[in-house]
Amino acid sequence: MMQYSGTFQQRWKARAVKYRHFISPLLFGFGFVLDLFTLNQIDQKFDLAVLLTHTTLVTFWLFLSHWDRSKKPFFEKRTKIKWLAQTVGPHAMQFSFGALFSGFVIFYTKSASLFICWPFLMVLYLLFIGNESFRHHYQRLYFQTVVYYFSILTLLIFLVPLWLKRIGPDVFRLSGFLSLGFIGVLIGFMVWGFGSIGKQDHRRLWFWVLMIFTGVNIAYYQNVIPAIPLSLKHDGIYYHVEKAEGLYKALEEKQNFWDKWIPPTTIHKPEGVSIYYFSAVFAPGAFKEKIVHEWQWYDEATKQWTTIFSQPMEILGGRDAGYRGYTYVLNPDYGYWRVLVKTPRGQAIGQKNFQVLIPEGPTHIQPVEL
């Protein structure tokens, strides 16, 4: 067995190098599992505390990395801090970034329609899944700072609406400007406080920060970013829905597991029967927002989706299972349909694709409570 001699710091560093291929995946996996079991709802204080703790830890390790790279005499003399930055820092930063992005993946996926928001979600998935591959890059200040800015912007996109109790373009712009102010202060410390980044790298760093800022803004105005913190908790297609004594009761077609859960959903409609769409949309407490049910039919002749019916409705926040509501279309045509659940300006909350078919025999209908 290999023996280590020297100081505690030297022995620790030697072991970290020897077992680095095991330490990083374990830290990454632990961070994800921790978030998976602890993060439940975006407006809960505990969940927010977890994300803010990871953000604080990432900020701490980022500052420590710049301390380590500093050429100023005051910082060069602190050898214990430099040892901490060199041996523990990369692994700790990887763990915190992994946990932070796993939290983003969980919350943004809950608020997104995969059919519409997949480009933005792919970036989050890439940063999350590729976390292990980025292990060596986390030792580079430039890479650290760029990933850090994206995480700060992603965090503020849903933190600011939670603080202000509303969503909208003005709230989104405020999130972006706050992120630029925050990263501006951090870069100031890097350039003038620590001296860890030169003027040339300073300009390059701002270039990439502004590129990320611009890209996220374009994604927002193209409605690629989900309407977080709103999220679709439940939805479905029914023959009839009505509200009675605070309960929603519906009639649905009895289907097997595969027909019910593998898209597109199918429903066999006799001639003259209406189709109902029910949704339960979660909003944090004190939120009062409008959403839209937009019914679209696929025209085989033009190969395009045609909007048949659009109904706005107001939702109130605070119900864990989501604010419930429904819309319906009288005797819809047979073929492929979808209902888009979105904000009035078009941000996607959810989407239900289904096919209306001619009954081939008796239709088995069962009552359900929603």
mmCIF file of C-alpha atoms in Angstrom:
data_model
loop_
_atom_site.group_PDB
_atom_site.id
_atom_site.type_symbol
_atom_site.label_atom_id
_atom_site.label_comp_id
_atom_site.label_asym_id
_atom_site.label_seq_id
_atom_site.Cartn_x
_atom_site.Cartn_y
_atom_site.Cartn_z
ATOM 1 C CA MET A 1 0.000 0.000 0.000
ATOM 2 C CA MET A 2 1.255 3.439 -0.855
ATOM 3 C CA GLN A 3 2.502 5.432 2.142
ATOM 4 C CA TYR A 4 2.224 9.207 2.414
ATOM 5 C CA SER A 5 4.624 11.388 4.265
ATOM 6 C CA GLY A 6 4.755 15.110 4.876
ATOM 7 C CA THR A 7 2.212 17.511 6.269
ATOM 8 C CA PHE A 8 -1.497 16.925 6.558
ATOM 9 C CA GLN A 9 -2.078 19.189 3.569
ATOM 10 C CA GLN A 10 0.361 17.210 1.420
ATOM 11 C CA ARG A 11 -1.168 13.870 2.388
ATOM 12 C CA TRP A 12 -4.673 15.186 1.670
ATOM 13 C CA LYS A 13 -3.612 16.514 -1.723
ATOM 14 C CA ALA A 14 -1.940 13.204 -2.618
ATOM 15 C CA ARG A 15 -5.068 11.232 -1.736
ATOM 16 C CA ALA A 16 -7.275 13.677 -3.662
ATOM 17 C CA VAL A 17 -5.130 13.158 -6.766
ATOM 18 C CA LYS A 18 -5.083 9.363 -6.346
ATOM 19 C CA TYR A 19 -8.836 8.968 -5.882
ATOM 20 C CA ARG A 20 -10.016 11.858 -8.072
ATOM 21 C CA HIS A 21 -11.790 9.502 -10.505
ATOM 22 C CA PHE A 22 -13.966 8.211 -7.646
ATOM 23 C CA ILE A 23 -14.451 11.420 -5.673
ATOM 24 C CA SER A 24 -15.981 13.504 -8.471
ATOM 25 C CA PRO A 25 -18.720 11.052 -9.555
ATOM 26 C CA LEU A 26 -19.620 10.375 -5.915
ATOM 27 C CA LEU A 27 -19.942 14.091 -5.166
ATOM 28 C CA PHE A 28 -21.931 14.637 -8.338
ATOM 29 C CA GLY A 29 -24.311 11.761 -7.607
ATOM 30 C CA PHE A 30 -24.711 12.753 -3.969
ATOM 31 C CA GLY A 31 -25.615 16.320 -4.952
ATOM 32 C CA PHE A 32 -28.295 15.147 -7.387
ATOM 33 C CA VAL A 33 -29.832 12.574 -5.016
ATOM 34 C CA LEU A 34 -29.864 15.167 -2.244
ATOM 35 C CA ASP A 35 -31.815 17.610 -4.416
ATOM 36 C CA LEU A 36 -34.125 14.896 -5.739
ATOM 37 C CA PHE A 37 -35.290 14.005 -2.234
ATOM 38 C CA THR A 38 -35.270 17.473 -0.690
ATOM 39 C CA LEU A 39 -36.625 19.791 -3.407
ATOM 40 C CA ASN A 40 -40.416 19.609 -3.709
ATOM 41 C CA GLN A 41 -41.979 22.982 -4.485
ATOM 42 C CA ILE A 42 -40.408 26.137 -5.775
ATOM 43 C CA ASP A 43 -41.964 28.516 -3.248
ATOM 44 C CA GLN A 44 -41.122 26.528 -0.120
ATOM 45 C CA LYS A 45 -38.623 28.204 2.189
ATOM 46 C CA PHE A 46 -36.580 25.044 2.635
ATOM 47 C CA ASP A 47 -36.222 24.504 -1.126
ATOM 48 C CA LEU A 48 -35.155 28.107 -1.654
ATOM 49 C CA ALA A 49 -32.710 27.827 1.259
ATOM 50 C CA VAL A 50 -31.112 24.765 -0.394
ATOM 51 C CA LEU A 51 -30.609 26.583 -3.706
ATOM 52 C CA LEU A 52 -29.321 29.740 -2.028
ATOM 53 C CA THR A 53 -26.924 27.663 0.086
ATOM 54 C CA HIS A 54 -25.469 26.022 -3.020
ATOM 55 C CA THR A 55 -25.186 29.440 -4.675
ATOM 56 C CA THR A 56 -23.380 30.829 -1.616
ATOM 57 C CA LEU A 57 -20.989 27.860 -1.589
ATOM 58 C CA VAL A 58 -20.238 28.262 -5.303
ATOM 59 C CA THR A 59 -19.567 31.971 -4.700
ATOM 60 C CA PHE A 60 -17.248 31.132 -1.781
ATOM 61 C CA TRP A 61 -15.226 28.593 -3.777
ATOM 62 C CA LEU A 62 -15.058 30.959 -6.742
ATOM 63 C CA PHE A 63 -13.619 33.706 -4.529
ATOM 64 C CA LEU A 64 -11.173 31.200 -3.086
ATOM 65 C CA SER A 65 -10.025 30.219 -6.592
ATOM 66 C CA HIS A 66 -9.271 33.837 -7.392
ATOM 67 C CA TRP A 67 -7.481 34.186 -4.060
ATOM 68 C CA ASP A 68 -5.281 31.266 -5.110
ATOM 69 C CA ARG A 69 -4.451 32.908 -8.466
ATOM 70 C CA SER A 70 -3.765 36.323 -6.971
ATOM 71 C CA LYS A 71 -0.251 37.731 -7.343
ATOM 72 C CA LYS A 72 -0.668 40.343 -4.657
ATOM 73 C CA PRO A 73 1.581 39.865 -1.575
ATOM 74 C CA PHE A 74 -1.290 39.885 0.931
ATOM 75 C CA PHE A 75 -2.968 36.918 -0.739
ATOM 76 C CA GLU A 76 0.206 34.989 -1.621
ATOM 77 C CA LYS A 77 1.171 34.698 2.065
ATOM 78 C CA ARG A 78 -2.016 32.824 3.008
ATOM 79 C CA THR A 79 -0.707 29.334 2.191
ATOM 80 C CA LYS A 80 -3.423 27.403 4.055
ATOM 81 C CA ILE A 81 -6.153 29.161 2.100
ATOM 82 C CA LYS A 82 -4.270 28.517 -1.141
ATOM 83 C CA TRP A 83 -3.981 24.831 -0.219
ATOM 84 C CA LEU A 84 -7.724 24.717 0.446
ATOM 85 C CA ALA A 85 -8.412 26.317 -2.932
ATOM 86 C CA GLN A 86 -6.143 23.887 -4.787
ATOM 87 C CA THR A 87 -7.118 20.582 -3.156
ATOM 88 C CA VAL A 88 -10.706 20.937 -1.927
ATOM 89 C CA GLY A 89 -11.896 23.791 -4.151
ATOM 90 C CA PRO A 90 -12.341 22.005 -7.528
ATOM 91 C CA HIS A 91 -14.258 19.077 -5.990
ATOM 92 C CA ALA A 92 -16.371 21.293 -3.736
ATOM 93 C CA MET A 93 -17.205 23.611 -6.632
ATOM 94 C CA GLN A 94 -18.181 20.664 -8.811
ATOM 95 C CA PHE A 95 -20.473 19.340 -6.081
ATOM 96 C CA SER A 96 -22.128 22.734 -5.570
ATOM 97 C CA PHE A 97 -22.549 23.379 -9.295
ATOM 98 C CA GLY A 98 -23.938 19.851 -9.750
ATOM 99 C CA ALA A 99 -26.436 20.306 -6.925
ATOM 100 C CA LEU A 100 -27.405 23.776 -8.160
ATOM 101 C CA PHE A 101 -28.046 22.680 -11.744
ATOM 102 C CA SER A 102 -29.877 19.556 -10.637
ATOM 103 C CA GLY A 103 -32.223 21.891 -8.732
ATOM 104 C CA PHE A 104 -32.682 23.989 -11.878
ATOM 105 C CA VAL A 105 -33.405 20.842 -13.912
ATOM 106 C CA ILE A 106 -36.055 19.738 -11.394
ATOM 107 C CA PHE A 107 -37.859 23.086 -11.156
ATOM 108 C CA TYR A 108 -37.597 24.203 -14.787
ATOM 109 C CA THR A 109 -38.718 20.802 -16.075
ATOM 110 C CA LYS A 110 -41.811 20.985 -13.854
ATOM 111 C CA SER A 111 -42.655 24.403 -15.340
ATOM 112 C CA ALA A 112 -41.916 23.575 -18.970
ATOM 113 C CA SER A 113 -43.614 22.108 -21.993
ATOM 114 C CA LEU A 114 -40.962 19.838 -23.511
ATOM 115 C CA PHE A 115 -42.464 20.383 -26.972
ATOM 116 C CA ILE A 116 -41.737 24.129 -26.792
ATOM 117 C CA CYS A 117 -39.046 24.776 -24.162
ATOM 118 C CA TRP A 118 -36.629 21.964 -25.086
ATOM 119 C CA PRO A 119 -33.773 24.264 -26.312
ATOM 120 C CA PHE A 120 -33.469 26.009 -22.935
ATOM 121 C CA LEU A 121 -33.927 22.738 -21.046
ATOM 122 C CA MET A 122 -31.206 21.127 -23.171
ATOM 123 C CA VAL A 123 -28.728 23.744 -21.956
ATOM 124 C CA LEU A 124 -29.639 22.948 -18.335
ATOM 125 C CA TYR A 125 -29.414 19.205 -18.974
ATOM 126 C CA LEU A 126 -26.030 19.634 -20.680
ATOM 127 C CA LEU A 127 -24.616 21.600 -17.756
ATOM 128 C CA PHE A 128 -26.070 19.072 -15.328
ATOM 129 C CA ILE A 129 -25.142 15.828 -17.105
ATOM 130 C CA GLY A 130 -21.809 17.201 -18.333
ATOM 131 C CA ASN A 131 -20.829 18.282 -14.848
ATOM 132 C CA GLU A 132 -18.388 15.370 -14.482
ATOM 133 C CA SER A 133 -16.774 16.110 -17.864
ATOM 134 C CA PHE A 134 -16.244 19.722 -16.762
ATOM 135 C CA ARG A 135 -14.163 18.612 -13.741
ATOM 136 C CA HIS A 136 -10.872 19.852 -15.179
ATOM 137 C CA HIS A 137 -12.483 23.046 -16.475
ATOM 138 C CA TYR A 138 -13.584 24.032 -12.966
ATOM 139 C CA GLN A 139 -9.903 24.752 -12.265
ATOM 140 C CA ARG A 140 -10.034 27.534 -14.860
ATOM 141 C CA LEU A 141 -11.210 30.893 -13.601
ATOM 142 C CA TYR A 142 -12.635 31.889 -16.952
ATOM 143 C CA PHE A 143 -14.863 28.793 -17.246
ATOM 144 C CA GLN A 144 -15.900 29.022 -13.585
ATOM 145 C CA THR A 145 -17.059 32.594 -13.941
ATOM 146 C CA VAL A 146 -19.039 32.073 -17.169
ATOM 147 C CA VAL A 147 -20.904 29.053 -15.742
ATOM 148 C CA TYR A 148 -21.404 30.975 -12.508
ATOM 149 C CA TYR A 149 -23.052 33.895 -14.323
ATOM 150 C CA PHE A 150 -25.453 31.579 -16.162
ATOM 151 C CA SER A 151 -26.420 29.966 -12.850
ATOM 152 C CA ILE A 152 -27.018 33.380 -11.219
ATOM 153 C CA LEU A 153 -29.196 34.517 -14.133
ATOM 154 C CA THR A 154 -31.128 31.223 -14.112
ATOM 155 C CA LEU A 155 -31.701 31.552 -10.365
ATOM 156 C CA LEU A 156 -32.904 35.157 -10.532
ATOM 157 C CA ILE A 157 -35.356 34.367 -13.351
ATOM 158 C CA PHE A 158 -37.609 32.648 -10.807
ATOM 159 C CA LEU A 159 -36.449 34.291 -7.572
ATOM 160 C CA VAL A 160 -37.471 37.801 -8.613
ATOM 161 C CA PRO A 161 -41.037 36.730 -9.587
ATOM 162 C CA LEU A 162 -41.318 34.966 -6.232
ATOM 163 C CA TRP A 163 -40.347 38.187 -4.451
ATOM 164 C CA LEU A 164 -42.640 40.411 -6.525
ATOM 165 C CA LYS A 165 -45.538 37.894 -6.667
ATOM 166 C CA ARG A 166 -45.988 38.253 -10.418
ATOM 167 C CA ILE A 167 -44.432 37.437 -13.780
ATOM 168 C CA GLY A 168 -44.048 39.442 -16.976
ATOM 169 C CA PRO A 169 -41.502 41.093 -19.287
ATOM 170 C CA ASP A 170 -40.689 43.868 -16.796
ATOM 171 C CA VAL A 171 -39.986 41.311 -14.052
ATOM 172 C CA PHE A 172 -37.796 39.309 -16.433
ATOM 173 C CA ARG A 173 -35.816 42.412 -17.424
ATOM 174 C CA LEU A 174 -35.279 43.233 -13.747
ATOM 175 C CA SER A 175 -33.896 39.719 -13.214
ATOM 176 C CA GLY A 176 -31.439 40.245 -16.060
ATOM 177 C CA PHE A 177 -30.236 43.651 -14.872
ATOM 178 C CA LEU A 178 -29.761 42.343 -11.331
ATOM 179 C CA SER A 179 -27.651 39.473 -12.678
ATOM 180 C CA LEU A 180 -25.453 41.927 -14.625
ATOM 181 C CA GLY A 181 -25.008 44.078 -11.534
ATOM 182 C CA PHE A 182 -24.099 41.048 -9.429
ATOM 183 C CA ILE A 183 -21.546 39.680 -11.890
ATOM 184 C CA GLY A 184 -20.166 43.213 -12.392
ATOM 185 C CA VAL A 185 -19.325 43.451 -8.696
ATOM 186 C CA LEU A 186 -17.729 39.997 -8.794
ATOM 187 C CA ILE A 187 -15.602 40.801 -11.850
ATOM 188 C CA GLY A 188 -14.552 44.030 -10.144
ATOM 189 C CA PHE A 189 -13.158 41.997 -7.246
ATOM 190 C CA MET A 190 -11.353 39.719 -9.694
ATOM 191 C CA VAL A 191 -9.679 42.502 -11.659
ATOM 192 C CA TRP A 192 -8.965 45.172 -9.050
ATOM 193 C CA GLY A 193 -9.265 43.298 -5.748
ATOM 194 C CA PHE A 194 -7.422 40.052 -6.411
ATOM 195 C CA GLY A 195 -5.707 40.929 -9.667
ATOM 196 C CA SER A 196 -6.424 37.371 -10.805
ATOM 197 C CA ILE A 197 -7.752 38.392 -14.236
ATOM 198 C CA GLY A 198 -5.951 40.686 -16.643
ATOM 199 C CA LYS A 199 -7.547 43.442 -18.694
ATOM 200 C CA GLN A 200 -7.644 41.323 -21.850
ATOM 201 C CA ASP A 201 -9.397 38.451 -20.066
ATOM 202 C CA HIS A 202 -11.639 41.035 -18.398
ATOM 203 C CA ARG A 203 -12.956 42.169 -21.787
ATOM 204 C CA ARG A 204 -13.357 38.588 -23.028
ATOM 205 C CA LEU A 205 -15.231 37.681 -19.878
ATOM 206 C CA TRP A 206 -17.683 40.552 -20.307
ATOM 207 C CA PHE A 207 -18.150 39.530 -23.941
ATOM 208 C CA TRP A 208 -19.322 36.055 -22.914
ATOM 209 C CA VAL A 209 -21.444 37.386 -20.063
ATOM 210 C CA LEU A 210 -23.246 39.699 -22.482
ATOM 211 C CA MET A 211 -23.586 36.857 -25.002
ATOM 212 C CA ILE A 212 -25.309 34.708 -22.356
ATOM 213 C CA PHE A 213 -27.490 37.650 -21.315
ATOM 214 C CA THR A 214 -28.517 38.309 -24.927
ATOM 215 C CA GLY A 215 -29.128 34.622 -25.686
ATOM 216 C CA VAL A 216 -31.366 34.151 -22.649
ATOM 217 C CA ASN A 217 -33.318 37.311 -23.521
ATOM 218 C CA ILE A 218 -33.851 36.095 -27.089
ATOM 219 C CA ALA A 219 -35.028 32.741 -25.711
ATOM 220 C CA TYR A 220 -37.462 34.534 -23.401
ATOM 221 C CA TYR A 221 -39.037 36.675 -26.110
ATOM 222 C CA GLN A 222 -39.266 33.621 -28.369
ATOM 223 C CA ASN A 223 -41.184 31.944 -25.501
ATOM 224 C CA VAL A 224 -38.575 29.204 -25.156
ATOM 225 C CA ILE A 225 -38.063 29.847 -21.428
ATOM 226 C CA PRO A 226 -40.924 28.343 -19.365
ATOM 227 C CA ALA A 227 -43.269 30.526 -17.330
ATOM 228 C CA ILE A 228 -41.545 29.611 -14.060
ATOM 229 C CA PRO A 229 -42.683 29.652 -11.208
ATOM 230 C CA LEU A 230 -46.019 28.551 -12.754
ATOM 231 C CA SER A 231 -46.254 24.818 -13.434
ATOM 232 C CA LEU A 232 -48.822 22.380 -14.789
ATOM 233 C CA LYS A 233 -49.630 19.849 -12.065
ATOM 234 C CA HIS A 234 -52.278 17.830 -13.889
ATOM 235 C CA ASP A 235 -54.300 17.851 -17.085
ATOM 236 C CA GLY A 236 -56.495 15.579 -19.157
ATOM 237 C CA ILE A 237 -59.074 15.140 -21.924
ATOM 238 C CA TYR A 238 -62.635 14.199 -20.937
ATOM 239 C CA TYR A 239 -66.164 13.817 -22.291
ATOM 240 C CA HIS A 240 -67.566 16.101 -19.619
ATOM 241 C CA VAL A 241 -66.310 18.181 -16.667
ATOM 242 C CA GLU A 242 -68.354 20.051 -14.079
ATOM 243 C CA LYS A 243 -67.750 21.655 -10.708
ATOM 244 C CA ALA A 244 -70.032 20.675 -7.832
ATOM 245 C CA GLU A 245 -69.576 21.630 -4.182
ATOM 246 C CA GLY A 246 -65.905 22.475 -4.643
ATOM 247 C CA LEU A 247 -65.133 19.219 -6.481
ATOM 248 C CA TYR A 248 -64.499 18.702 -10.170
ATOM 249 C CA LYS A 249 -66.192 15.621 -11.573
ATOM 250 C CA ALA A 250 -65.534 14.271 -15.045
ATOM 251 C CA LEU A 251 -66.382 11.478 -17.445
ATOM 252 C CA GLU A 252 -63.451 9.812 -19.152
ATOM 253 C CA GLU A 253 -62.909 6.965 -21.558
ATOM 254 C CA LYS A 254 -61.715 3.795 -19.860
ATOM 255 C CA GLN A 255 -58.319 2.927 -21.345
ATOM 256 C CA ASN A 256 -55.422 0.617 -20.622
ATOM 257 C CA PHE A 257 -52.131 1.894 -19.241
ATOM 258 C CA TRP A 258 -50.385 2.272 -22.606
ATOM 259 C CA ASP A 259 -53.238 4.132 -24.292
ATOM 260 C CA LYS A 260 -53.549 6.514 -21.341
ATOM 261 C CA TRP A 261 -49.913 7.454 -20.760
ATOM 262 C CA ILE A 262 -48.084 7.094 -24.085
ATOM 263 C CA PRO A 263 -48.712 10.163 -26.294
ATOM 264 C CA PRO A 264 -50.694 11.054 -28.162
ATOM 265 C CA THR A 265 -53.740 10.425 -25.976
ATOM 266 C CA THR A 266 -56.708 9.034 -27.907
ATOM 267 C CA ILE A 267 -60.394 9.622 -27.283
ATOM 268 C CA HIS A 268 -63.247 7.991 -29.234
ATOM 269 C CA LYS A 269 -65.950 10.578 -29.815
ATOM 270 C CA PRO A 270 -69.444 9.799 -31.087
ATOM 271 C CA GLU A 271 -70.865 12.375 -33.477
ATOM 272 C CA GLY A 272 -72.201 15.478 -31.722
ATOM 273 C CA VAL A 273 -70.276 14.960 -28.455
ATOM 274 C CA SER A 274 -68.113 17.749 -27.002
ATOM 275 C CA ILE A 275 -64.550 17.347 -25.725
ATOM 276 C CA TYR A 276 -63.338 18.943 -22.467
ATOM 277 C CA TYR A 277 -59.804 19.852 -21.414
ATOM 278 C CA PHE A 278 -59.039 20.142 -17.682
ATOM 279 C CA SER A 279 -55.882 21.628 -16.164
ATOM 280 C CA ALA A 280 -54.533 22.299 -12.679
ATOM 281 C CA VAL A 281 -51.821 25.000 -12.741
ATOM 282 C CA PHE A 282 -49.693 25.658 -9.671
ATOM 283 C CA ALA A 283 -48.811 29.228 -8.726
ATOM 284 C CA PRO A 284 -47.056 30.336 -5.510
ATOM 285 C CA GLY A 285 -49.100 31.935 -2.743
ATOM 286 C CA ALA A 286 -50.353 35.493 -3.355
ATOM 287 C CA PHE A 287 -49.948 35.073 -7.137
ATOM 288 C CA LYS A 288 -52.847 36.193 -9.313
ATOM 289 C CA GLU A 289 -52.170 35.513 -12.977
ATOM 290 C CA LYS A 290 -53.960 34.852 -16.230
ATOM 291 C CA ILE A 291 -53.443 31.756 -18.352
ATOM 292 C CA VAL A 292 -54.858 30.726 -21.712
ATOM 293 C CA HIS A 293 -56.231 27.422 -23.039
ATOM 294 C CA GLU A 294 -55.598 27.464 -26.785
ATOM 295 C CA TRP A 295 -57.214 24.636 -28.762
ATOM 296 C CA GLN A 296 -55.504 23.790 -32.070
ATOM 297 C CA TRP A 297 -56.451 21.293 -34.785
ATOM 298 C CA TYR A 298 -54.005 19.827 -37.275
ATOM 299 C CA ASP A 299 -55.156 20.519 -40.835
ATOM 300 C CA GLU A 300 -53.976 17.606 -42.999
ATOM 301 C CA ALA A 301 -54.538 19.632 -46.160
ATOM 302 C CA THR A 302 -52.228 22.515 -45.197
ATOM 303 C CA LYS A 303 -50.001 20.492 -42.799
ATOM 304 C CA GLN A 304 -50.379 23.247 -40.213
ATOM 305 C CA TRP A 305 -51.880 23.717 -36.761
ATOM 306 C CA THR A 306 -54.966 25.941 -36.821
ATOM 307 C CA THR A 307 -56.216 27.714 -33.708
ATOM 308 C CA ILE A 308 -59.894 26.858 -33.239
ATOM 309 C CA PHE A 309 -60.606 28.316 -29.833
ATOM 310 C CA SER A 310 -58.729 30.331 -27.211
ATOM 311 C CA GLN A 311 -60.013 31.000 -23.705
ATOM 312 C CA PRO A 312 -58.232 33.124 -21.061
ATOM 313 C CA MET A 313 -58.840 32.407 -17.383
ATOM 314 C CA GLU A 314 -57.559 33.799 -14.104
ATOM 315 C CA ILE A 315 -55.748 31.600 -11.601
ATOM 316 C CA LEU A 316 -54.950 32.169 -7.930
ATOM 317 C CA GLY A 317 -51.827 30.893 -6.207
ATOM 318 C CA GLY A 318 -51.396 28.967 -2.993
ATOM 319 C CA ARG A 319 -53.040 25.614 -3.764
ATOM 320 C CA ASP A 320 -50.417 22.843 -3.790
ATOM 321 C CA ALA A 321 -52.366 20.722 -6.270
ATOM 322 C CA GLY A 322 -52.828 23.702 -8.602
ATOM 323 C CA TYR A 323 -55.681 26.038 -9.527
ATOM 324 C CA ARG A 324 -58.244 24.055 -11.520
ATOM 325 C CA GLY A 325 -60.212 25.031 -14.587
ATOM 326 C CA TYR A 326 -61.521 23.658 -17.862
ATOM 327 C CA THR A 327 -62.587 24.607 -21.367
ATOM 328 C CA TYR A 328 -64.345 22.635 -24.088
ATOM 329 C CA VAL A 329 -65.046 22.534 -27.817
ATOM 330 C CA LEU A 330 -68.458 21.594 -29.197
ATOM 331 C CA ASN A 331 -68.392 18.566 -31.507
ATOM 332 C CA PRO A 332 -64.744 18.886 -32.621
ATOM 333 C CA ASP A 333 -63.597 17.398 -35.936
ATOM 334 C CA TYR A 334 -61.821 14.064 -35.988
ATOM 335 C CA GLY A 335 -58.050 14.080 -36.231
ATOM 336 C CA TYR A 336 -55.092 15.385 -34.264
ATOM 337 C CA TRP A 337 -55.579 18.094 -31.637
ATOM 338 C CA ARG A 338 -53.537 19.864 -29.009
ATOM 339 C CA VAL A 339 -54.281 22.287 -26.203
ATOM 340 C CA LEU A 340 -51.593 24.799 -25.301
ATOM 341 C CA VAL A 341 -51.567 26.134 -21.748
ATOM 342 C CA LYS A 342 -49.683 29.419 -21.736
ATOM 343 C CA THR A 343 -49.506 32.946 -20.440
ATOM 344 C CA PRO A 344 -51.271 35.725 -22.366
ATOM 345 C CA ARG A 345 -47.931 36.751 -23.933
ATOM 346 C CA GLY A 346 -47.272 33.169 -25.058
ATOM 347 C CA GLN A 347 -44.928 31.594 -22.491
ATOM 348 C CA ALA A 348 -45.559 27.857 -22.379
ATOM 349 C CA ILE A 349 -46.820 26.189 -19.209
ATOM 350 C CA GLY A 350 -47.955 22.895 -20.686
ATOM 351 C CA GLN A 351 -49.260 21.144 -23.758
ATOM 352 C CA LYS A 352 -51.637 18.234 -24.317
ATOM 353 C CA ASN A 353 -51.580 16.378 -27.626
ATOM 354 C CA PHE A 354 -54.422 13.986 -28.400
ATOM 355 C CA GLN A 355 -56.252 12.308 -31.249
ATOM 356 C CA VAL A 356 -60.019 12.287 -31.709
ATOM 357 C CA LEU A 357 -61.128 9.013 -33.303
ATOM 358 C CA ILE A 358 -64.383 7.537 -34.592
ATOM 359 C CA PRO A 359 -65.686 4.854 -32.187
ATOM 360 C CA GLU A 360 -65.263 1.323 -33.525
ATOM 361 C CA GLY A 361 -67.677 -0.108 -30.982
ATOM 362 C CA PRO A 362 -69.233 0.700 -27.604
ATOM 363 C CA THR A 363 -67.310 3.390 -25.697
ATOM 364 C CA HIS A 364 -66.643 2.529 -22.070
ATOM 365 C CA ILE A 365 -67.014 5.646 -19.916
ATOM 366 C CA GLN A 366 -66.228 5.986 -16.237
ATOM 367 C CA PRO A 367 -66.694 8.852 -13.728
ATOM 368 C CA VAL A 368 -63.628 10.357 -12.024
ATOM 369 C CA GLU A 369 -62.941 13.092 -9.496
ATOM 370 C CA LEU A 370 -60.259 15.626 -10.408
#
